[in-house]
Short mmCIF file of C-alpha atoms and ligand atoms in Angstrom, two decimals:
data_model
loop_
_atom_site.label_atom_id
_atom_site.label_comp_id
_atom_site.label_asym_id
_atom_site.label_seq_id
_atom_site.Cartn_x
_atom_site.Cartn_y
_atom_site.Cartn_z
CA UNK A 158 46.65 97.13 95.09
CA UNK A 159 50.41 97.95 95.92
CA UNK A 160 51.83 98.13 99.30
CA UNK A 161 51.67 101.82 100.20
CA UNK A 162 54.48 102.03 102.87
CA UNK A 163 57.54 100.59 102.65
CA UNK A 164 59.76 100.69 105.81
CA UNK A 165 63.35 99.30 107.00
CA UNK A 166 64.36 98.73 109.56
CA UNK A 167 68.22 98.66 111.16
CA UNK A 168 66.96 95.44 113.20
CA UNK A 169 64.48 92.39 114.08
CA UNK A 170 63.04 93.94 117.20
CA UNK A 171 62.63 97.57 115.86
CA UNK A 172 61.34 95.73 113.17
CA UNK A 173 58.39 93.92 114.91
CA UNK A 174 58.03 97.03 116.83
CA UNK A 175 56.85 99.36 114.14
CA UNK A 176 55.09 96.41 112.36
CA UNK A 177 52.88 96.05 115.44
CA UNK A 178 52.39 99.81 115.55
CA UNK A 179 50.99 99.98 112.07
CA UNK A 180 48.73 96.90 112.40
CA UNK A 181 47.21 98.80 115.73
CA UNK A 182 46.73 101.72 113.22
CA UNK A 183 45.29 99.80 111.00
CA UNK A 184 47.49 98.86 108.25
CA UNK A 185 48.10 95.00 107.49
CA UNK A 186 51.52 94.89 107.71
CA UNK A 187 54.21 92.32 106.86
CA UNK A 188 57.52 91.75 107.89
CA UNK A 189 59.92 90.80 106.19
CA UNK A 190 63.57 88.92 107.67
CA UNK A 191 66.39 90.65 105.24
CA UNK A 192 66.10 91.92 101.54
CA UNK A 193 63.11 89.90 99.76
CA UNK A 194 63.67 88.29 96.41
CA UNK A 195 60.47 87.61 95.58
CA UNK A 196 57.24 89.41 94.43
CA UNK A 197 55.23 92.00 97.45
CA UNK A 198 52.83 90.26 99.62
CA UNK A 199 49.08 91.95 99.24
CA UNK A 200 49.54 94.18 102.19
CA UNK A 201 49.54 97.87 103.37
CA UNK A 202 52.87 97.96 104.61
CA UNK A 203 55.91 95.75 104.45
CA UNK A 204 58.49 96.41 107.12
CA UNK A 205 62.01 95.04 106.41
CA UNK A 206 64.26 93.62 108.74
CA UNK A 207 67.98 94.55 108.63
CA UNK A 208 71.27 94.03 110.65
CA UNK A 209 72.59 97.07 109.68
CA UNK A 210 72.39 99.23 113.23
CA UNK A 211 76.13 98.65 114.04
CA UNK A 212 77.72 96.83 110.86
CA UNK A 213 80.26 99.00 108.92
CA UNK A 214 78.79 101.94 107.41
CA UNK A 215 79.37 100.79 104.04
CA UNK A 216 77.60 97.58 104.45
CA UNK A 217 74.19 99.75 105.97
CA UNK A 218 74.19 101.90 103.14
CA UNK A 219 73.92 98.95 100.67
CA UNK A 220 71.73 97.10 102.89
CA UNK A 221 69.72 99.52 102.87
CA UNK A 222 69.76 100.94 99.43
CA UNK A 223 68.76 97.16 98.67
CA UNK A 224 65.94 97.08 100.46
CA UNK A 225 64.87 100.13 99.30
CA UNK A 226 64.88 99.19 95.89
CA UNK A 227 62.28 96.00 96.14
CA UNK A 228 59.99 98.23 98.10
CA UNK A 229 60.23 100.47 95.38
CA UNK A 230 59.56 97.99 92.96
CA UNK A 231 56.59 96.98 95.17
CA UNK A 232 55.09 100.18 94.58
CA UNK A 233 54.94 101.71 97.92
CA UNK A 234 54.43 105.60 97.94
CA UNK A 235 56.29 106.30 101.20
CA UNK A 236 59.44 105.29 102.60
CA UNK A 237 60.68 105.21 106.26
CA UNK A 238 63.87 104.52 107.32
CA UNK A 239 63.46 102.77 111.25
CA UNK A 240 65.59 103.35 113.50
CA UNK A 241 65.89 103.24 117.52
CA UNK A 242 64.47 105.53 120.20
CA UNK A 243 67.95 106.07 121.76
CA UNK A 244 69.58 106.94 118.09
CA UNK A 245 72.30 104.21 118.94
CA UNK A 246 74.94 105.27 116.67
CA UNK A 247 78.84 106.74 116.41
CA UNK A 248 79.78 109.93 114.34
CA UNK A 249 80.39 107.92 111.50
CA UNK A 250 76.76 106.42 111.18
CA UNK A 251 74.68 104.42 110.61
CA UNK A 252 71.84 106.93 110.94
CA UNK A 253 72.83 109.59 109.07
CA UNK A 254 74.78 107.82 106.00
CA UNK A 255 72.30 105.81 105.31
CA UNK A 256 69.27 108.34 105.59
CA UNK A 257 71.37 110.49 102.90
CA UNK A 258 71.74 107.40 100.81
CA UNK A 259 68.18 106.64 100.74
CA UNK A 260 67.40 110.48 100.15
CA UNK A 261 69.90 110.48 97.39
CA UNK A 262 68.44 107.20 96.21
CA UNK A 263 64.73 108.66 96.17
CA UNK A 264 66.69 111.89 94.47
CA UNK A 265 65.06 113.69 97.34
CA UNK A 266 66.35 116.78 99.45
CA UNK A 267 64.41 116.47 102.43
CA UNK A 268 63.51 114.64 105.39
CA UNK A 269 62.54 114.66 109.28
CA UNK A 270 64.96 112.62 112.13
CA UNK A 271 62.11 112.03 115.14
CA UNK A 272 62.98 109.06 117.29
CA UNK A 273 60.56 109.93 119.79
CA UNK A 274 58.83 107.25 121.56
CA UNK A 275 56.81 109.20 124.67
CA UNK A 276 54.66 105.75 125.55
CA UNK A 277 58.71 104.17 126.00
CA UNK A 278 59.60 107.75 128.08
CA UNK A 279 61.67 108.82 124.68
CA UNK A 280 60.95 112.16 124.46
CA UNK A 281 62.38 115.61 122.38
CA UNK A 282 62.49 118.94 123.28
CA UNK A 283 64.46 121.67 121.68
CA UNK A 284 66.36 119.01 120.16
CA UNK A 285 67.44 116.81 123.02
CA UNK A 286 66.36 113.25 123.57
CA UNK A 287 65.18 112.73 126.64
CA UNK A 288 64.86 109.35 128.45
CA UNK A 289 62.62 109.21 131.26
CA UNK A 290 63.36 112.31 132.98
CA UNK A 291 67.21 112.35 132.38
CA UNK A 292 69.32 113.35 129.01
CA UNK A 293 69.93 110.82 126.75
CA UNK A 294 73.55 110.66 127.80
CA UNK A 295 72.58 110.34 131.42
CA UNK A 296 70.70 107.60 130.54
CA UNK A 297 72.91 104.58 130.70
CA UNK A 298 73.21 105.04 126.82
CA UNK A 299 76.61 106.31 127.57
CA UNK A 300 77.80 103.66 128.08
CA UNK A 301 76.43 101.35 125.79
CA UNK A 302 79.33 99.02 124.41
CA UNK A 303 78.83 99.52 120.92
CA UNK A 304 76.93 102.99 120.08
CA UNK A 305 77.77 105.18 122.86
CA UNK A 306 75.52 107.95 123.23
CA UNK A 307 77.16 110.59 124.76
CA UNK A 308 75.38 114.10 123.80
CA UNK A 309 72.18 114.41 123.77
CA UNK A 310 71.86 117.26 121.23
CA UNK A 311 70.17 115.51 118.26
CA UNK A 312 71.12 118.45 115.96
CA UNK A 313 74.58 118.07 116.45
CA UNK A 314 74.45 114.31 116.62
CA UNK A 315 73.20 114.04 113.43
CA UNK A 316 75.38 117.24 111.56
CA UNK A 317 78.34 115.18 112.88
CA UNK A 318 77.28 112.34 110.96
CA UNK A 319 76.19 114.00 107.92
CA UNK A 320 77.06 116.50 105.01
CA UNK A 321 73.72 118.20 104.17
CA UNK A 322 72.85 120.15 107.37
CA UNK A 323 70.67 119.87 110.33
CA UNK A 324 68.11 122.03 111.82
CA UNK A 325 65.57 121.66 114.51
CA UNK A 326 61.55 122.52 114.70
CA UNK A 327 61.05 122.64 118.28
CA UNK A 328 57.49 121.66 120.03
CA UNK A 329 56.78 125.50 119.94
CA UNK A 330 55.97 125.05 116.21
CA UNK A 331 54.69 121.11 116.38
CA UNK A 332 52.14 122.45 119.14
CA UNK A 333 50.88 124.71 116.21
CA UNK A 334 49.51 122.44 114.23
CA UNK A 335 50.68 120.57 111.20
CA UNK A 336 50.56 123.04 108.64
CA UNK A 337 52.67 125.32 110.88
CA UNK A 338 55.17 122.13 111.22
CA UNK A 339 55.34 122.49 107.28
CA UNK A 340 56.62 125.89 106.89
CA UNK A 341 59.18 125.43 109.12
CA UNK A 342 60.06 122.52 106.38
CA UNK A 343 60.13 124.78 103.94
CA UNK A 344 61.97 127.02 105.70
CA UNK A 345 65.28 124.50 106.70
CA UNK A 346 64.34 123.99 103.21
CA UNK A 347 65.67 126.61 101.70
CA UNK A 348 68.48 127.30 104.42
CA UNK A 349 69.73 124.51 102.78
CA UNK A 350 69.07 122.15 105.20
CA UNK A 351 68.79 118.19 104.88
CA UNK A 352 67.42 117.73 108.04
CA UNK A 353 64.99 118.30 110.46
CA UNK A 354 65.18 117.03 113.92
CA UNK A 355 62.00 117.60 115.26
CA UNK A 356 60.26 117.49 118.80
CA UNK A 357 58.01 115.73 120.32
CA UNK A 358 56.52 115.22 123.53
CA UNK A 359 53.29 113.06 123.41
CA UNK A 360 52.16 111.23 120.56
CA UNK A 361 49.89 114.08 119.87
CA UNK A 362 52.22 115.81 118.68
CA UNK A 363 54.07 112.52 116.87
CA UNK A 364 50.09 112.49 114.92
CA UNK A 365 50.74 116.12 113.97
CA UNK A 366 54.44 115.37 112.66
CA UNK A 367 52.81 112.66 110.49
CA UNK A 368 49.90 115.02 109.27
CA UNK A 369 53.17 117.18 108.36
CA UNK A 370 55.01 114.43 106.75
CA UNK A 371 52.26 112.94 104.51
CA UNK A 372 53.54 114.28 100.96
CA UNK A 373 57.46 113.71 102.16
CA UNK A 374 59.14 110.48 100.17
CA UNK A 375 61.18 109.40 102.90
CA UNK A 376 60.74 109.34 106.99
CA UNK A 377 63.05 108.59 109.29
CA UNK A 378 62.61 107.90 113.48
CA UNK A 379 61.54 105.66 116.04
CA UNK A 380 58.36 103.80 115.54
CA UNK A 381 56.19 106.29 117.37
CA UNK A 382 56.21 108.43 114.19
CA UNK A 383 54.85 105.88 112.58
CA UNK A 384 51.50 106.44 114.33
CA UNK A 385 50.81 109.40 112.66
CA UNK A 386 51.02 107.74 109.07
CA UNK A 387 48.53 105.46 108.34
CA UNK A 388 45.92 108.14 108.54
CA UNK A 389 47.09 109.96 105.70
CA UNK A 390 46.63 107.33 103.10
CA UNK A 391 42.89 107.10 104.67
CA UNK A 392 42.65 110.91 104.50
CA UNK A 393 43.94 110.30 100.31
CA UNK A 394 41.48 107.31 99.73
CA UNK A 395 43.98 104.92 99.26
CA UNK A 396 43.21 102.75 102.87
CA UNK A 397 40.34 101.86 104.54
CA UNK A 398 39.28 102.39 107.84
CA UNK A 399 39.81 98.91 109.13
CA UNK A 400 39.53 96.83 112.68
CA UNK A 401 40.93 93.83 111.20
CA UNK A 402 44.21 94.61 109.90
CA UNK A 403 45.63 92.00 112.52
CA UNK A 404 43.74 88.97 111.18
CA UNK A 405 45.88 85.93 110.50
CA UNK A 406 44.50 83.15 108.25
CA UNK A 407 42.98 80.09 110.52
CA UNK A 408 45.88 77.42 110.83
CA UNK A 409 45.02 74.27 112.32
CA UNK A 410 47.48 71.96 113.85
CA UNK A 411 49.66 70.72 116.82
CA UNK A 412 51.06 73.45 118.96
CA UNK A 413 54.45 73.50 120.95
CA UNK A 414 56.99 75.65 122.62
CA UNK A 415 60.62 75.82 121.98
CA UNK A 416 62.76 77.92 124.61
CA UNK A 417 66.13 78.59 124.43
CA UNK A 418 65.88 82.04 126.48
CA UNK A 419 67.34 81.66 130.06
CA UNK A 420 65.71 84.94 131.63
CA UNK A 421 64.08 84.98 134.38
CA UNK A 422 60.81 85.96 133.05
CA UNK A 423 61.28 82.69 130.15
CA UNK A 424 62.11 80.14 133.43
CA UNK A 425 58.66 81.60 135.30
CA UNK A 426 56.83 80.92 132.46
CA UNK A 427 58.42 77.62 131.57
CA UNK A 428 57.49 76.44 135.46
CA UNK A 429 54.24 77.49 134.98
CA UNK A 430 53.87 75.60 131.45
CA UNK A 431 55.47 72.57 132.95
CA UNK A 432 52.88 72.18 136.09
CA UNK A 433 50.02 70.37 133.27
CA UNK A 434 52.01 70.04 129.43
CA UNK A 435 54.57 67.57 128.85
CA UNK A 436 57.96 68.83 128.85
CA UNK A 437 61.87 67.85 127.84
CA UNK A 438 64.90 69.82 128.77
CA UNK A 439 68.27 69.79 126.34
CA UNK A 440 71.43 70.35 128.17
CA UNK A 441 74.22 71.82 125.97
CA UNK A 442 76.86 69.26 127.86
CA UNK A 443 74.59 66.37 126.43
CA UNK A 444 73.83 68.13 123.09
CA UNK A 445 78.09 68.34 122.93
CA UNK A 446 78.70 64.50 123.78
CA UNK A 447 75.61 62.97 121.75
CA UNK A 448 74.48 64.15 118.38
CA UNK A 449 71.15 61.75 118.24
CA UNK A 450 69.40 63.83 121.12
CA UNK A 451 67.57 66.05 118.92
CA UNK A 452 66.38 62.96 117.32
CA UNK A 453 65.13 61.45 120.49
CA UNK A 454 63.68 64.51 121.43
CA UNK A 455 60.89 64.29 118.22
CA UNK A 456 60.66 60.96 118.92
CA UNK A 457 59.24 61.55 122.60
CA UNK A 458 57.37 64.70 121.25
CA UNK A 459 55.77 63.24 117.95
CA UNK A 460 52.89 60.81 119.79
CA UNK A 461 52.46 63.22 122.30
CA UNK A 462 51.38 66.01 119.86
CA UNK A 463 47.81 65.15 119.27
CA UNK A 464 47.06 65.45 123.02
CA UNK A 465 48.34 69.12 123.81
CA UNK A 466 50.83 71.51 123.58
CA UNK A 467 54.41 70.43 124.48
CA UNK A 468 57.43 71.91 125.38
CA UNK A 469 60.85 71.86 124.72
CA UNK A 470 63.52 73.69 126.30
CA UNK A 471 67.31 74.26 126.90
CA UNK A 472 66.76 77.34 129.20
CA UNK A 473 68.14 76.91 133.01
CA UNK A 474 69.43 79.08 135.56
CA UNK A 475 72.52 81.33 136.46
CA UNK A 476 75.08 78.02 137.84
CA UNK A 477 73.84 75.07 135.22
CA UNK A 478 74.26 78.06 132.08
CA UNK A 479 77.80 78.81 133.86
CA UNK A 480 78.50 75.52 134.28
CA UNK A 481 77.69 74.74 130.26
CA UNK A 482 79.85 77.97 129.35
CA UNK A 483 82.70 76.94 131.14
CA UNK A 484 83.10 73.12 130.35
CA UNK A 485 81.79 74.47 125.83
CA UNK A 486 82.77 78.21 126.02
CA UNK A 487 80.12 80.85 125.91
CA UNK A 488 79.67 80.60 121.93
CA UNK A 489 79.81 76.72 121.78
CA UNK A 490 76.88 76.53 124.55
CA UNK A 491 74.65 79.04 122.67
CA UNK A 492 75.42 77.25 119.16
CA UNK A 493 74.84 73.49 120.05
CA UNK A 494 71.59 74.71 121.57
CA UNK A 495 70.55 77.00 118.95
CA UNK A 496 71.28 73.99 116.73
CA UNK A 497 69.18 71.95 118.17
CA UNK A 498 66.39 74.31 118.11
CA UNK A 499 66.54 75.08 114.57
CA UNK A 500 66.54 71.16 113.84
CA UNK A 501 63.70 70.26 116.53
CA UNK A 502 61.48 73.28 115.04
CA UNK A 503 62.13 71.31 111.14
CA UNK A 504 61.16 67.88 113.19
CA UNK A 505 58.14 69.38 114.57
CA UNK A 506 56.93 71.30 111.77
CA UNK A 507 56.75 68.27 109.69
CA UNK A 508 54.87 66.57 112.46
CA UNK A 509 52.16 68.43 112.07
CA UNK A 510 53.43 71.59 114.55
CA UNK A 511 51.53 74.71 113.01
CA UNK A 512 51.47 76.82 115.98
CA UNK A 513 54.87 77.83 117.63
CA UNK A 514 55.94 79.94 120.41
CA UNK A 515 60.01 80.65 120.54
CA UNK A 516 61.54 82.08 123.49
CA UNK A 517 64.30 83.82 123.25
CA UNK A 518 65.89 86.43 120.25
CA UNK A 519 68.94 84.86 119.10
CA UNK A 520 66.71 81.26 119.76
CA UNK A 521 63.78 83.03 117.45
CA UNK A 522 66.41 83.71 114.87
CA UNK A 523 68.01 80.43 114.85
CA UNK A 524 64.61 78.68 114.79
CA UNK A 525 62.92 81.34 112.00
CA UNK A 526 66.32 80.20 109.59
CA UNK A 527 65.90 76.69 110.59
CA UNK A 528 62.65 76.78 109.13
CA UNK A 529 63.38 78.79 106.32
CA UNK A 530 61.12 81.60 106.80
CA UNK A 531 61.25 84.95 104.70
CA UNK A 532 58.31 87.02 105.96
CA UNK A 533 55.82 86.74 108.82
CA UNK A 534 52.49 88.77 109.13
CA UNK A 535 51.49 90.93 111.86
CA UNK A 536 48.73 89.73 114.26
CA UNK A 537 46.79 90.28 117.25
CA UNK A 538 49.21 91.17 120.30
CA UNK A 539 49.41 88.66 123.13
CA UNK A 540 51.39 90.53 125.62
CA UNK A 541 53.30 94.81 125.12
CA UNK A 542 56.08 93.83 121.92
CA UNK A 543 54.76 90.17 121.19
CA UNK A 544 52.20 89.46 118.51
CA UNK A 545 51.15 86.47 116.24
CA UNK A 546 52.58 86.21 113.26
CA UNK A 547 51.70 83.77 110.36
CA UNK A 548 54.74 82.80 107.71
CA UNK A 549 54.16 83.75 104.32
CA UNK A 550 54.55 80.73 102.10
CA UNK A 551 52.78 77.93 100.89
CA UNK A 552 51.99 76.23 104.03
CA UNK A 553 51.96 78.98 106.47
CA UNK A 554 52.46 78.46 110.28
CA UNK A 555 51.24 80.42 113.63
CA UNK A 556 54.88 81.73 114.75
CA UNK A 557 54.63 84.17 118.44
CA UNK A 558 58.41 84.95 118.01
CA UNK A 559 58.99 86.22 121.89
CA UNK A 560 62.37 88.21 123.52
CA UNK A 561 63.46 86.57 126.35
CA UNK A 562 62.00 89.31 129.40
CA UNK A 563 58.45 89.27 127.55
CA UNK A 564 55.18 88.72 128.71
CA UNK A 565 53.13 87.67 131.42
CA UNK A 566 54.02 84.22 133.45
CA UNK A 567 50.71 82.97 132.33
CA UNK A 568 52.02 83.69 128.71
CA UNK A 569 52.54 80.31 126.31
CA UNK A 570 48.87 79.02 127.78
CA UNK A 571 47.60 82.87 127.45
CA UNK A 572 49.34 82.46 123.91
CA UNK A 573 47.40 79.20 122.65
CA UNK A 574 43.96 80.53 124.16
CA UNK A 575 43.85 83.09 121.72
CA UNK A 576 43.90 81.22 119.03
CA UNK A 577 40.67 80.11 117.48
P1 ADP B 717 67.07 86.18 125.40
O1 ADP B 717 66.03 86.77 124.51
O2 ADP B 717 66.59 85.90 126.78
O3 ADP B 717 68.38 86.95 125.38
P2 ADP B 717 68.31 84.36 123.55
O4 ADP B 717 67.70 83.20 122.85
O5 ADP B 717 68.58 85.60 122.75
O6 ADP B 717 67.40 84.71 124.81
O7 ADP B 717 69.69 83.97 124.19
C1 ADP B 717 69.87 82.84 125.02
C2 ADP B 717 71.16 82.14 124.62
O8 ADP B 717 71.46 81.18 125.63
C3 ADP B 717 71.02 81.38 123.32
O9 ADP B 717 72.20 81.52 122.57
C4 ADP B 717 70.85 79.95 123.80
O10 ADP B 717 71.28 79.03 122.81
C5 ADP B 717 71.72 79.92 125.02
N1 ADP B 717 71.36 78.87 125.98
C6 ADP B 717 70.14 78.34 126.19
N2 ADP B 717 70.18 77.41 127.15
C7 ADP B 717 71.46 77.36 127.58
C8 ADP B 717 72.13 76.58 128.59
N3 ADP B 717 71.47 75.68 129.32
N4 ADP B 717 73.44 76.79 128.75
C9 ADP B 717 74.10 77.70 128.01
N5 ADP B 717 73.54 78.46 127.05
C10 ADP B 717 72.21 78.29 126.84
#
């Protein structure tokens, strides 16, 4: 069976976002860090991971095109084209360029633009995006340092980045159903239109966009859309109705926790890890001055393993990271410690580490290329935005891959207890 949706994404987060969104809808769903090489993973849908939100436009576009060629290859039947709730992005792109390269690529005239996210307060009506109760460019988003969003008009937003043109289906026709939705299609259709920016309120009305969109080749939005999706490859025959699309294969083996994330939420939760695990902090300064620490850090962890999980971290607070930043710089700091991560995680793997928590984004990334990793699958949620994941690969390993603010206090021992 080939994958039947095949999705990119213009970054990690968005990435893991939608992934999670079609696992709750019952697709098993991998996702995949940059352009694969290899063959498709036996899944229903394969989201891939991109840098491309704020890279040149150029770069996007071949990114992109990329990526859209192995999912082709892997059969899928649908495309979507990810991209955030806030539609971060300048008059010259990403958005638009690359969702007329893709539509070009598919040799395609047609598609919908429908960032919506209501359960995130991202809402559209007659074409403006709404966050919480305050226009888009009221939002903060105006000020953003590298996407500024300042108009709120999604229609005009989008023309300005595009040359087919834009037009809008407002909730007035989304309310009516999804065949209603359809003929206004086929009316920007033949005005000529590209595009259709198209409202949505409540994610009853992002199901009935989805019902709409189930014979279109290429999607683009936010990953609410993507709840209306899966159903329409049940409704064809090609997926079952399934409560276990977030099943990971059973990995035994040592657990730990590497944090490199100095939020406030990570330091709670390290505190409360610390109080009955064993724990060792790295401290950039050190990591600078002496380049055997990571060594003597899996040579305190490795007999320690078989007893429980462990933790290691660099994360502190406010004065010790300011203190690191000014003696190493800002970028030195982050570096020696992401580093040391990435090495520790290669130590502990081959220890006989198969379950993992990372704290921290740019620490997740380091750590994920430390260890060489080119897809995870999507599992069960532990906390809102952080599943388990399982590495494709040979010998796969338990990976909860978790942004810095995320999750309860209670959340690395919350983390192990659901494993089996
Ligand atoms: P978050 O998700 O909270 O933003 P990240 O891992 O993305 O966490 O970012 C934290 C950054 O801080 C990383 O680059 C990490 O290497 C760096 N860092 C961690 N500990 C320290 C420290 N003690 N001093 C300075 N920088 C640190």
């Amino acid at each position: 069976m080939s994958v039947l949706l095949g999705c990119i994404a213009d970054d990690f987060t968005g990435a893991t976002d939608l992934a999670g969104t079609l696992v709750r809808e019952g697709m098993r769903t991998v996702q995949m860090i940059d352009v694969p090489t290899g063959p498709a993973p036996d899944v229903d849908a394969v989201v891939i991971a991109l840098k491309s939100r704020t890279t040149p436009v150029q770069d996007a576009i071949t990114e992109s095109l990329a990526a859209l060629e192995w999912l082709q290859d892997a059969g899928c039947r649908q495309f979507f084209f990810k991209y955030c709730s806030t539609f971060d992005s300048t008059d010259d792109g990403n958005i638009g360029p690359v969702a007329e390269a893709l539509l070009d690529a598919l040799e395609d005239d047609f598609t919908i633009a429908c960032p919506a996210f209501p359960r995130n307060a991202r809402t559209i009506c007659k074409g403006y995006l709404f966050v919480g109760n305050v226009l888009l460019n009221e939002s903060g988003m105006q000020d953003h340092p590298l996407s500024p969003m300042t108009d709120a008009n999604l229609v005009r937003v989008l023309d300005r980045q595009t040359k087919g043109g834009v037009g809008l289906v407002d909730f007035n026709t989304v309310r009516r159903g999804s065949l209603a939705t359809l003929e206004s299609f086929s009316v920007l259709r033949t005005e000529g239109k590209r595009f259709a920016v198209v409202d949505a309120l409540d994610d009853a009305d992002l199901v009935t966009i989805g019902e709409a969109c189930a014979d279109m080749d290429l999607i683009t939005g936010g990953s609410g859309v993507a709840i209306g999706l899966p159903e329409n490859f049940r409704r064809q025959g090609l997926l079952e109705k399934t409560e276990t699309a977030d099943i990971l294969p059973a990995i035994d083996g040592h657990a730990a926790v590497l944090a490199g994330s100095c939020s406030r939420a990570t330091r709670e939760q390290i505190e409360i890890f610390q109080r009955d695990h064993p724990s060792l902090k790295l401290d950039p300064l050190e990591l600078a001055e002496d380049p055997g620490i990571t060594a003597r850090a899996l040579v305190w962890a490795e007999p320690q393993l078989q007893e429980a999980p462990l933790l290691i971290y660099a994360s502190a607070d406010p004065s010790e990271v300011q203190q690191a930043q000014d003696a190493l710089g800002v970028e030195r700091a982050g570096a020696l410690v992401e580093e040391a991560m990435a090495e520790i995680a290669r130590g502990l793997v081959a220890a006989g580490v198969r379950r993992l928590i990372v704290a921290g984004g740019e620490t997740s990334g380091a750590v994920v290329g430390g260890l060489n990793v080119t897809g995870l699958r999507i599992g069960p949620e532990i906390d809102p935005g952080v599943p388990w994941t399982a590495t494709l690969g040979e010998e796969p390993l338990l990976l909860a891959l978790k942004s810095g603010n995320f999750g309860a206090p209670d959340f690395f021992t919350k983390a192990f207890g659901q494993l089996p």
